PDB file of C-alpha atoms in Angstrom:
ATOM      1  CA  UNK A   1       0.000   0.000   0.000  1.00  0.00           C
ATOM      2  CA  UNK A   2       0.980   3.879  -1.137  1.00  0.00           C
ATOM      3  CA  UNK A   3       1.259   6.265   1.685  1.00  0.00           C
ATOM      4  CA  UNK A   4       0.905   9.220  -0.294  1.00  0.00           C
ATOM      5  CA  UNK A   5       2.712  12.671   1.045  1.00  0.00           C
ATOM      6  CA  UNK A   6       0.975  15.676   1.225  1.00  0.00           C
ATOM      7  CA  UNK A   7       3.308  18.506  -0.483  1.00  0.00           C
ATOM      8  CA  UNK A   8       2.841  22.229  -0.125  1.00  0.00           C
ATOM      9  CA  UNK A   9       4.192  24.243  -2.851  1.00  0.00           C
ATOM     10  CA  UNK A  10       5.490  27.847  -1.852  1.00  0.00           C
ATOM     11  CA  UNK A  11       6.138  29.989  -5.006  1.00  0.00           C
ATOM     12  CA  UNK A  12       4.089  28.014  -6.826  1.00  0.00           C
ATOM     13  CA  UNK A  13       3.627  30.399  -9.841  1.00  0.00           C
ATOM     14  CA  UNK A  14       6.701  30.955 -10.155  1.00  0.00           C
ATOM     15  CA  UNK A  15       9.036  29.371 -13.325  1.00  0.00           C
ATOM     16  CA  UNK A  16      10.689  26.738 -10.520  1.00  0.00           C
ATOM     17  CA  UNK A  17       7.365  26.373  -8.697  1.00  0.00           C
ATOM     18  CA  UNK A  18       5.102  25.445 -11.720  1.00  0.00           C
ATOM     19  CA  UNK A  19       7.591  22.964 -12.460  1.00  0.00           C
ATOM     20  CA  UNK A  20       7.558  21.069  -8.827  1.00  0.00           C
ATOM     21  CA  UNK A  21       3.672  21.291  -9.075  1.00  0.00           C
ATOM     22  CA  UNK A  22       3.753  19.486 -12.237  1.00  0.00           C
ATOM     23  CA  UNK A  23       6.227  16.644 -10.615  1.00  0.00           C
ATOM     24  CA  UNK A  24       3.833  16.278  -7.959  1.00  0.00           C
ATOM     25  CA  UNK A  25       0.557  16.269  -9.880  1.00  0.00           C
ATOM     26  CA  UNK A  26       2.713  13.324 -11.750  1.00  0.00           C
ATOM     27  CA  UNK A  27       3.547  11.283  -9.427  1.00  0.00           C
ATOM     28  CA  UNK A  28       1.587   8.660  -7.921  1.00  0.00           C
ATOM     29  CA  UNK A  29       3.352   8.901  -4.225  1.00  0.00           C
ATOM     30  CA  UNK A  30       2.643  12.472  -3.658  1.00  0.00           C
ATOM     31  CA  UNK A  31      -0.517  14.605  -4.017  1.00  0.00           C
ATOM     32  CA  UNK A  32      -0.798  18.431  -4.056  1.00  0.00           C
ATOM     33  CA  UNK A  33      -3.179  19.851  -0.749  1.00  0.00           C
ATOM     34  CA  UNK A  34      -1.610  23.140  -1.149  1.00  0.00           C
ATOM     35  CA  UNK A  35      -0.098  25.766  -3.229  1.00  0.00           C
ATOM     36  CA  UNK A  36       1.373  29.269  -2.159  1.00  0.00           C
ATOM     37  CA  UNK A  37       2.115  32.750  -3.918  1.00  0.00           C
ATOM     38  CA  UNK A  38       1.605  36.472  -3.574  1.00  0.00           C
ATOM     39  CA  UNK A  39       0.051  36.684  -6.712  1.00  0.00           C
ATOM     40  CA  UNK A  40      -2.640  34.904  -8.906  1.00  0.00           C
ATOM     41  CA  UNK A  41      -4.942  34.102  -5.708  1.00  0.00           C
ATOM     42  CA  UNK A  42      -7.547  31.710  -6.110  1.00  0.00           C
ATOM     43  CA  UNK A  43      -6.209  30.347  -9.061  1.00  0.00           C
ATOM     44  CA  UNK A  44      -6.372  26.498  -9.617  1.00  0.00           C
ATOM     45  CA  UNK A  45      -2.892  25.765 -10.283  1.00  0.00           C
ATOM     46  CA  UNK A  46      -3.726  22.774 -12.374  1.00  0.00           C
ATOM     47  CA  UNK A  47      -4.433  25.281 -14.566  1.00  0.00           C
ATOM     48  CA  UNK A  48      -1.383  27.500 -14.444  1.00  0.00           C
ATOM     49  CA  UNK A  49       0.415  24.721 -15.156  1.00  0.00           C
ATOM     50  CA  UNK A  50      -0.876  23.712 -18.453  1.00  0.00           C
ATOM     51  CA  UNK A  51      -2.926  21.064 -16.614  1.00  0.00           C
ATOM     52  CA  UNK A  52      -6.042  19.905 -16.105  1.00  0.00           C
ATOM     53  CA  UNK A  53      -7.807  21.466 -12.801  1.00  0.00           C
ATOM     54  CA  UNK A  54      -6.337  20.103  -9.607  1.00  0.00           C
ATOM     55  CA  UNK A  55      -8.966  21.562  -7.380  1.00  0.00           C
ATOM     56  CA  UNK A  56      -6.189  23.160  -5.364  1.00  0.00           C
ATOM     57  CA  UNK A  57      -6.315  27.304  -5.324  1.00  0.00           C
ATOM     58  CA  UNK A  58      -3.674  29.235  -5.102  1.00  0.00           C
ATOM     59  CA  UNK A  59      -3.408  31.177  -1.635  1.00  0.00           C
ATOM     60  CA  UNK A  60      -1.312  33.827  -0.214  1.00  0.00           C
ATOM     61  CA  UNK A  61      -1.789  32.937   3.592  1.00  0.00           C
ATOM     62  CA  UNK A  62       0.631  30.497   3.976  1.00  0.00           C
ATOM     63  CA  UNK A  63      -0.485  30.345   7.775  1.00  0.00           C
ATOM     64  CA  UNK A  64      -3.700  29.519   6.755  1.00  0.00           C
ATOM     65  CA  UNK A  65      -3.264  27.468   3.638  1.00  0.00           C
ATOM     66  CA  UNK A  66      -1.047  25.360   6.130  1.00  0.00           C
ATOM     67  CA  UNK A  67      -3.362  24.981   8.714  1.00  0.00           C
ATOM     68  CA  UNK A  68      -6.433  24.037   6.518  1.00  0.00           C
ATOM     69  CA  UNK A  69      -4.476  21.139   4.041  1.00  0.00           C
ATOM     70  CA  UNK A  70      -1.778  20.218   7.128  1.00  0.00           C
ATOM     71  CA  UNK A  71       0.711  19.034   4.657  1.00  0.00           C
ATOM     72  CA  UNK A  72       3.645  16.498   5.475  1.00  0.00           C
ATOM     73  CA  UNK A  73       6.096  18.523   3.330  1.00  0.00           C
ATOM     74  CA  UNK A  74       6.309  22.241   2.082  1.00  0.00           C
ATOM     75  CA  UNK A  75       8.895  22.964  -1.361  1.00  0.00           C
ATOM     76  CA  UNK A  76      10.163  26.063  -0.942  1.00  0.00           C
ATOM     77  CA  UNK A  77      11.917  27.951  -4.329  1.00  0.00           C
ATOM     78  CA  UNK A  78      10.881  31.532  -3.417  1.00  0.00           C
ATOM     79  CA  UNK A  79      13.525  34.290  -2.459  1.00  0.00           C
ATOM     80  CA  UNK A  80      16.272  34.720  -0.058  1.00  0.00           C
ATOM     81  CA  UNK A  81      13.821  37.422   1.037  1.00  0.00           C
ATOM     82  CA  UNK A  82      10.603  35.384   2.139  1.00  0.00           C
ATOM     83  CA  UNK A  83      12.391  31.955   2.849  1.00  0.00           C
ATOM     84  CA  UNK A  84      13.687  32.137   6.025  1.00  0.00           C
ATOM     85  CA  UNK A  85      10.328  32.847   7.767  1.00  0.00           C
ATOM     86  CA  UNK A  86       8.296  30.300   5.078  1.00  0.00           C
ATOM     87  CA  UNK A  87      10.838  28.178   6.800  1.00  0.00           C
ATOM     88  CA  UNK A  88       9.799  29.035   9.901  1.00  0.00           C
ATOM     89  CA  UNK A  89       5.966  29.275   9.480  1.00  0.00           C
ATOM     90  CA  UNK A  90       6.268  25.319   8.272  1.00  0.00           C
ATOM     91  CA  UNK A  91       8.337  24.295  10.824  1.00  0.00           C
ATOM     92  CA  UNK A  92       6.209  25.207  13.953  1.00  0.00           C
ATOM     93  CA  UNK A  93       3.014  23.798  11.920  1.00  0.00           C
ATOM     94  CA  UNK A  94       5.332  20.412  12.211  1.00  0.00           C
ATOM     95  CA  UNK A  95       5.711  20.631   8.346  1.00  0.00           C
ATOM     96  CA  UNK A  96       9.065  19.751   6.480  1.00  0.00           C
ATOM     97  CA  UNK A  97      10.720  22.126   4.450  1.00  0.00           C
ATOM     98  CA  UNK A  98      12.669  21.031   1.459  1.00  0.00           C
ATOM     99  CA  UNK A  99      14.449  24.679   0.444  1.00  0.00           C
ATOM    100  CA  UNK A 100      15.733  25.024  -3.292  1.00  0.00           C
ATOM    101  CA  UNK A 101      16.192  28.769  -2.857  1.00  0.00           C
ATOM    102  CA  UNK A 102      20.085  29.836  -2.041  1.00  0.00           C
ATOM    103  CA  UNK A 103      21.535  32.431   0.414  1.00  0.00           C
ATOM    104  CA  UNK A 104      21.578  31.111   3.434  1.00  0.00           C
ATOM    105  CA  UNK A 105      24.435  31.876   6.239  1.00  0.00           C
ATOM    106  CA  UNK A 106      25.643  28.952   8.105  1.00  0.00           C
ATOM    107  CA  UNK A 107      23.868  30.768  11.135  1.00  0.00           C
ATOM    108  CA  UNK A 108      20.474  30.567   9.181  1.00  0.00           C
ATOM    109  CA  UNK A 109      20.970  26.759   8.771  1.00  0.00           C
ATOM    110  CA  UNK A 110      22.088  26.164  12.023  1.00  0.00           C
ATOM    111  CA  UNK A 111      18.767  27.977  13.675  1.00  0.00           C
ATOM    112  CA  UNK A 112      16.526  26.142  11.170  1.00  0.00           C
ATOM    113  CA  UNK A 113      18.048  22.756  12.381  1.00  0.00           C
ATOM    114  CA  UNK A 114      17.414  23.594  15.745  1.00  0.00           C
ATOM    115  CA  UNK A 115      13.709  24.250  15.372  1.00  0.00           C
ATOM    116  CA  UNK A 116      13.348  21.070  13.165  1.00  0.00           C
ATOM    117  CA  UNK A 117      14.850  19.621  15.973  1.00  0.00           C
ATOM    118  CA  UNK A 118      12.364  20.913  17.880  1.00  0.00           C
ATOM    119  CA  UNK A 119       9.428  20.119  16.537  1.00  0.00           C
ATOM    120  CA  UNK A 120      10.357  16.769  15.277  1.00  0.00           C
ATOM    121  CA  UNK A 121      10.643  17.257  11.626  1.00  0.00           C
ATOM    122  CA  UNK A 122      12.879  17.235   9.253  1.00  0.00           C
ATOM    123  CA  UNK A 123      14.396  19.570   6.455  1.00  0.00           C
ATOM    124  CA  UNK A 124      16.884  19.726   3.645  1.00  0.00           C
ATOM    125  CA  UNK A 125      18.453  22.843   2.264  1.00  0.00           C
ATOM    126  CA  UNK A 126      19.845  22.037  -1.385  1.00  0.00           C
ATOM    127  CA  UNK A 127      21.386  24.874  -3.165  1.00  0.00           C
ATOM    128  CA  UNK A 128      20.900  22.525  -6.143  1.00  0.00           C
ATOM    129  CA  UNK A 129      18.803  19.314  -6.906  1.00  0.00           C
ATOM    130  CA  UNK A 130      20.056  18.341 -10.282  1.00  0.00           C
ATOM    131  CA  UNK A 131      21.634  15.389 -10.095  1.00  0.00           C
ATOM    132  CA  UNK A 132      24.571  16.381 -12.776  1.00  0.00           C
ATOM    133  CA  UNK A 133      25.061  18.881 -10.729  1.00  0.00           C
ATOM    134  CA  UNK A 134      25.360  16.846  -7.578  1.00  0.00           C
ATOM    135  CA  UNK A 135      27.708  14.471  -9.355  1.00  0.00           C
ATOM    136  CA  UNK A 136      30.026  17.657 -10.574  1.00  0.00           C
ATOM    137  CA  UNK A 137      30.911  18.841  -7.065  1.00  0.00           C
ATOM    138  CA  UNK A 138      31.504  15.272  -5.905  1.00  0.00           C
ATOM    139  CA  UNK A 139      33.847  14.748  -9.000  1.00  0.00           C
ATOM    140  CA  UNK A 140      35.435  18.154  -7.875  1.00  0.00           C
ATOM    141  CA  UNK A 141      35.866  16.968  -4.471  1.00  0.00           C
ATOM    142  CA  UNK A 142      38.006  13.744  -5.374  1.00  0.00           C
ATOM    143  CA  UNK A 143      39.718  15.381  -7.783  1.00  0.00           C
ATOM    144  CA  UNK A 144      41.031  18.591  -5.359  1.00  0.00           C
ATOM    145  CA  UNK A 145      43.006  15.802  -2.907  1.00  0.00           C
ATOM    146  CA  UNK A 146      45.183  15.336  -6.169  1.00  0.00           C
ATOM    147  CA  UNK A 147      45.354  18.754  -7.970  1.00  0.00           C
ATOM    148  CA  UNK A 148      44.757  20.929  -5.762  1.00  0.00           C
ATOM    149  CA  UNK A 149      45.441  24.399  -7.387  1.00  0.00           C
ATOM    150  CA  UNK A 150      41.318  24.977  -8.692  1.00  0.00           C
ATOM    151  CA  UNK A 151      38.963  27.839  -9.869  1.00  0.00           C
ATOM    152  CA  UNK A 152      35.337  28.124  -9.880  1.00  0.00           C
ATOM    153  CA  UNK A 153      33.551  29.810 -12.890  1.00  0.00           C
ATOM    154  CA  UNK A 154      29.913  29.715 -12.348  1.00  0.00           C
ATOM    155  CA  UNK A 155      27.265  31.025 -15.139  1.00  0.00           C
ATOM    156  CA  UNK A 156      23.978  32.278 -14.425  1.00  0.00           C
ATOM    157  CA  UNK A 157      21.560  34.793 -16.096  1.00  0.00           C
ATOM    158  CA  UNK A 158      21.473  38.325 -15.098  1.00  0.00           C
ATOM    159  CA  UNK A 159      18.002  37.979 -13.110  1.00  0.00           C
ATOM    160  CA  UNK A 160      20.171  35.845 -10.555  1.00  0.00           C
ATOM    161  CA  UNK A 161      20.379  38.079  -6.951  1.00  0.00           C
ATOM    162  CA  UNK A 162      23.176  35.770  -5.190  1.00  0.00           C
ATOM    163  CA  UNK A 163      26.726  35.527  -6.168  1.00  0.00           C
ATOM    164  CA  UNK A 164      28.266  33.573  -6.106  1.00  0.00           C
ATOM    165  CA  UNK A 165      25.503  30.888  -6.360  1.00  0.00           C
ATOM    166  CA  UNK A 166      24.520  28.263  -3.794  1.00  0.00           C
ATOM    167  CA  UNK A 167      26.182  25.680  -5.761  1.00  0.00           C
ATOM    168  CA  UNK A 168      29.436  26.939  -6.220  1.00  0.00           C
ATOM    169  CA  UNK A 169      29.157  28.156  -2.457  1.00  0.00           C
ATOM    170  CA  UNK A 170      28.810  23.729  -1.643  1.00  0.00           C
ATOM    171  CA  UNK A 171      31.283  23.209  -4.394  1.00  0.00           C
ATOM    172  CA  UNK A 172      33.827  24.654  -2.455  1.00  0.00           C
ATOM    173  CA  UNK A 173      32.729  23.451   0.794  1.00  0.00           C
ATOM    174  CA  UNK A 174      33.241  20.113  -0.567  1.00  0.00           C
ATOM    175  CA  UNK A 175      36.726  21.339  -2.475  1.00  0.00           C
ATOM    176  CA  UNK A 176      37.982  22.524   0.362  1.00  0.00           C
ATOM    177  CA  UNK A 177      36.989  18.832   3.081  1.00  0.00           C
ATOM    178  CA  UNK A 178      39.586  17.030   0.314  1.00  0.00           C
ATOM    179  CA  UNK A 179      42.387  19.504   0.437  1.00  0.00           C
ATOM    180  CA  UNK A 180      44.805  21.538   2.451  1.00  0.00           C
ATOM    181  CA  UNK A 181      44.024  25.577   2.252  1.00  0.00           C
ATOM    182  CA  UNK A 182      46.526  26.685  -0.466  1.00  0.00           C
ATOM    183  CA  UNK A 183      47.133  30.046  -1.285  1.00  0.00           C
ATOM    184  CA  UNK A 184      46.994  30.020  -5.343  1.00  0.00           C
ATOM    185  CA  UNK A 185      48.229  32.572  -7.822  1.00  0.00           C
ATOM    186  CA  UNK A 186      52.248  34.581  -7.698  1.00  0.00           C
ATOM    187  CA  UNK A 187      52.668  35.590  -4.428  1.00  0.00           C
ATOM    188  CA  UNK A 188      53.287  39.087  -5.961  1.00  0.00           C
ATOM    189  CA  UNK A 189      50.513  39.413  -8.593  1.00  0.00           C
ATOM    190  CA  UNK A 190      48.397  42.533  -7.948  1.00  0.00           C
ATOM    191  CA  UNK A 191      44.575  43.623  -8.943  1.00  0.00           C
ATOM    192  CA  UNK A 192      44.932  46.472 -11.032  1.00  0.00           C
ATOM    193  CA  UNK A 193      40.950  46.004 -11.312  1.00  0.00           C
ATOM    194  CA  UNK A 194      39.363  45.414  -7.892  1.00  0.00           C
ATOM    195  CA  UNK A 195      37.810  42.124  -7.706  1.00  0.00           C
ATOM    196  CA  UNK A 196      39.020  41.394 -11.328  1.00  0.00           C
ATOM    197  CA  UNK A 197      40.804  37.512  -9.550  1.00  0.00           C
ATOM    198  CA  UNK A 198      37.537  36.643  -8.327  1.00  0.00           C
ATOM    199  CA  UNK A 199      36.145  36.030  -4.697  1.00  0.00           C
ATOM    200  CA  UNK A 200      38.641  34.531  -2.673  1.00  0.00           C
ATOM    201  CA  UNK A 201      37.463  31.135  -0.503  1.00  0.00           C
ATOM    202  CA  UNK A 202      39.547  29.072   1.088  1.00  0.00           C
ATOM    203  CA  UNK A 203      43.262  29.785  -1.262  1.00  0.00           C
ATOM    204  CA  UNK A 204      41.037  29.358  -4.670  1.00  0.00           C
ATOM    205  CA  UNK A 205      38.999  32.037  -6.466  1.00  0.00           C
ATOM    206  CA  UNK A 206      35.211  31.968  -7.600  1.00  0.00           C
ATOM    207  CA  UNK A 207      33.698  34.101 -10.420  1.00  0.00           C
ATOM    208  CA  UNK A 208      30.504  34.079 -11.152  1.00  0.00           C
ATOM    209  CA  UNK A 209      29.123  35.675 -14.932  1.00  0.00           C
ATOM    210  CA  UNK A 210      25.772  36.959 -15.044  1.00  0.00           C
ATOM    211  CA  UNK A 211      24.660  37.808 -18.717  1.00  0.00           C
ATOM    212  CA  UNK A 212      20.936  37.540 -20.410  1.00  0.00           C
ATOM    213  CA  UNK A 213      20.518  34.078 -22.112  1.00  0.00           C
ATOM    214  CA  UNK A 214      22.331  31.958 -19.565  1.00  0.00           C
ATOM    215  CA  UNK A 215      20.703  29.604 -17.255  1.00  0.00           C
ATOM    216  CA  UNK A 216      22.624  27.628 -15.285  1.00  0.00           C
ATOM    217  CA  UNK A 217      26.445  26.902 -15.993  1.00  0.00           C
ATOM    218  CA  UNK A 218      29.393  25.975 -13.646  1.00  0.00           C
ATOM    219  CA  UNK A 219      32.672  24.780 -14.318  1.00  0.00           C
ATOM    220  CA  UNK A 220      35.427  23.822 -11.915  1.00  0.00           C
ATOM    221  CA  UNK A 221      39.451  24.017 -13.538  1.00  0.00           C
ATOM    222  CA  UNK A 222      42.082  22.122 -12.252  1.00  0.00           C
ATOM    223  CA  UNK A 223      45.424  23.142 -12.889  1.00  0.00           C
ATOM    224  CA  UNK A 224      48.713  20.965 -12.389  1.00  0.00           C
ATOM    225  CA  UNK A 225      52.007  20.553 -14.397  1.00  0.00           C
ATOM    226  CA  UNK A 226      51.306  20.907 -17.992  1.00  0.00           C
ATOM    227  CA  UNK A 227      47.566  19.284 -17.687  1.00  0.00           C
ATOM    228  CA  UNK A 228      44.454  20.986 -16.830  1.00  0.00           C
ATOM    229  CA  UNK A 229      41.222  19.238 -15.643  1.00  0.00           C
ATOM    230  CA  UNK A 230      37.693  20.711 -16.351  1.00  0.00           C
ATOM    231  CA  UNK A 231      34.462  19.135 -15.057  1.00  0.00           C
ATOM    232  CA  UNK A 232      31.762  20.903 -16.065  1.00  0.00           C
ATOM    233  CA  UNK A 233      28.116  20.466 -15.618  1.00  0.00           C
ATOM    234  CA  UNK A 234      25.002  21.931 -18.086  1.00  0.00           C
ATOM    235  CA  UNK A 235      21.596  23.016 -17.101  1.00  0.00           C
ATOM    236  CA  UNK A 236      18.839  23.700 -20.041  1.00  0.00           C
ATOM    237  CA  UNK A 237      15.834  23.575 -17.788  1.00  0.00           C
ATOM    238  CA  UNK A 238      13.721  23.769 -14.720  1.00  0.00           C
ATOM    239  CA  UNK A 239      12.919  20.211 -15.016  1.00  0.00           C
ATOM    240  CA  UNK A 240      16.117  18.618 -14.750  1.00  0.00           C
ATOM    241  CA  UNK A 241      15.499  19.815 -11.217  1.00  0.00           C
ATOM    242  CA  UNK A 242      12.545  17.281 -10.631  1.00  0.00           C
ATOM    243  CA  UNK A 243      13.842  14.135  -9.747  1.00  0.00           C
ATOM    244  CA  UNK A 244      16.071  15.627  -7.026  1.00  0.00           C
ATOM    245  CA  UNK A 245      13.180  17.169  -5.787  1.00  0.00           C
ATOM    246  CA  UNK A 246      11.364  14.269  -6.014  1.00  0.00           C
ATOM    247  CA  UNK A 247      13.719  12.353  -4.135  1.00  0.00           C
ATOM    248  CA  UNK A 248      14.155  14.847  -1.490  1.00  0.00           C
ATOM    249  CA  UNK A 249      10.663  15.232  -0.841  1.00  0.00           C
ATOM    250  CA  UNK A 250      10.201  10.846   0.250  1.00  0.00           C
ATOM    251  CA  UNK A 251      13.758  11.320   1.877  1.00  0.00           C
ATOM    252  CA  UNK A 252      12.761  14.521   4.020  1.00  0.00           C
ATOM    253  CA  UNK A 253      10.002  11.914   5.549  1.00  0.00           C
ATOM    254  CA  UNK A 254      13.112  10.059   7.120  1.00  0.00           C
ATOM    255  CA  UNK A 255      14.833  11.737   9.441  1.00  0.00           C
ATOM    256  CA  UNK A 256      14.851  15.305  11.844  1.00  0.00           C
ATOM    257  CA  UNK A 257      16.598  18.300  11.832  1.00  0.00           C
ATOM    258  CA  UNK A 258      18.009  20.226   8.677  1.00  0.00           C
ATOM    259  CA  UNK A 259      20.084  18.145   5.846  1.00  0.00           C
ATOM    260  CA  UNK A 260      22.190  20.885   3.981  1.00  0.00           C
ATOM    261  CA  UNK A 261      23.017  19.679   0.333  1.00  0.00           C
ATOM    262  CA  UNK A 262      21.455  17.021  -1.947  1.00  0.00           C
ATOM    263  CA  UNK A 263      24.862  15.179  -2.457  1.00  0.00           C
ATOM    264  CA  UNK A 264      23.730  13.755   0.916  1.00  0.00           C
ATOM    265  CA  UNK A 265      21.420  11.650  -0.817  1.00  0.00           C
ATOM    266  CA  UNK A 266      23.859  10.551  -3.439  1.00  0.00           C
ATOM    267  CA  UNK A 267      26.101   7.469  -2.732  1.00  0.00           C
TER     268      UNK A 267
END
């Protein structure tokens, strides 16, 4: 027998949030009680989606909305702005978050675990669900114990408000549990354009590009005697996203306090 999960969707008119209603309207383990905006208000989302009518209406209470459907899990891919206290909302209703939206500080994570903790939930914080993507930074990682002079170039559109992104943010995390902190770069080189070497984390640089007709690009260099290594990872679309949320959303069901980063889930 199917126990089927309740999901809440929170942005769910938004380009990522159409996209995880449609994934849950698909599939036959989870079924859509709730879906949360600003906008569009008593909207059936079924039909903002391209989809038949769901007979779920958009709200922009998510107090309400989550006391009324009492879902098991709530995806968040809003703003750095309004996640934090969705987050928190969910969390004393006893409902799990599963986060796709990036800018937290390690603080922010820390507090969140504490209330899921709490309350007896649990939550995951990805800054990225694709699966490619996932696969990337864990290539990255093995690769830095053995060349360990790297940069980061990430790619985004121009609409993007972080930078660097969340998932060159947990690429270096990961980087940086494989190797030693190594200052890169002539000890005497000099910025004649501030900022013009990248952010610095860790000994290694990050640069993120923001231009219109990007979506999501990141690629990590390796540098060692007269070799380079690139591993580079590709995303086209908001669905490539799915599955990971997909997966996240059974997996959240397991376990309390917050998980930060989807490689978790990865062997």
């Amino acid at each position: 027998m199917i126990i089927m999960i309740k999901v809440a969707v929170a942005g769910a008119s938004g380009r990522m949030g159409q996209e995880v209603v449609k994934m849950v309207l698909a599939d036959p383990e989870l079924i859509l009680v709730a879906a949360i905006d600003r906008t569009t208000a008593e909207t059936d989302i079924g039909l903002l989606v391209g989809k038949e009518p769901c007979g779920v209406y958009i709200s922009n209470d998510i107090e309400l909305v989550l006391v009324e459907s009492k879902p098991d899990v709530m995806v968040d891919f809003t703003t750095p702005q309004s996640v934090i206290a969705n987050a928190k909302i969910a969390i004393r209703h006893k409902v799990r978050p599963v986060i796709g939206t990036t800018g937290f500080t390690p603080q922010d994570i820390t507090d969140l675990d504490m209330l899921c903790k709490e309350a007896g939930v649990g939550g995951i914080i990805a800054p990225n669900f694709s699966i490619g993507a996932i696969l990337m930074m864990k290539f990255a990682a093995q690769a830095a114990k053995y060349m360990p002079h790297v940069e980061i170039i990430e790619y985004h559109g121009d609409q993007k408000l972080d930078a660097p992104s969340g998932t060159s943010i947990k690429t270096a995390e990961l980087i940086s549990q494989s190797r030693q902190e190594l200052r890169q770069g002539n000890p005497a080189e000099e910025e004649t354009i501030e900022g013009s070497r990248g952010g610095y984390y860790d000994g290694f640089r990050i640069h993120s590009v923001r231009l219109p007709g990007i979506f999501a690009q990141q690629e990590v260099i390796f540098g060692g005697y007269g070799q380079t290594l690139k591993i580079r990872h590709d995303s086209y679309e908001r669905a490539g996203y799915m599955p990971g949320v997909s997966i996240a959303v059974k997996k959240v069901m397991e376990f309390t306090g917050i998980i930060y980063g989807f490689e978790n889930f990865i062997d």
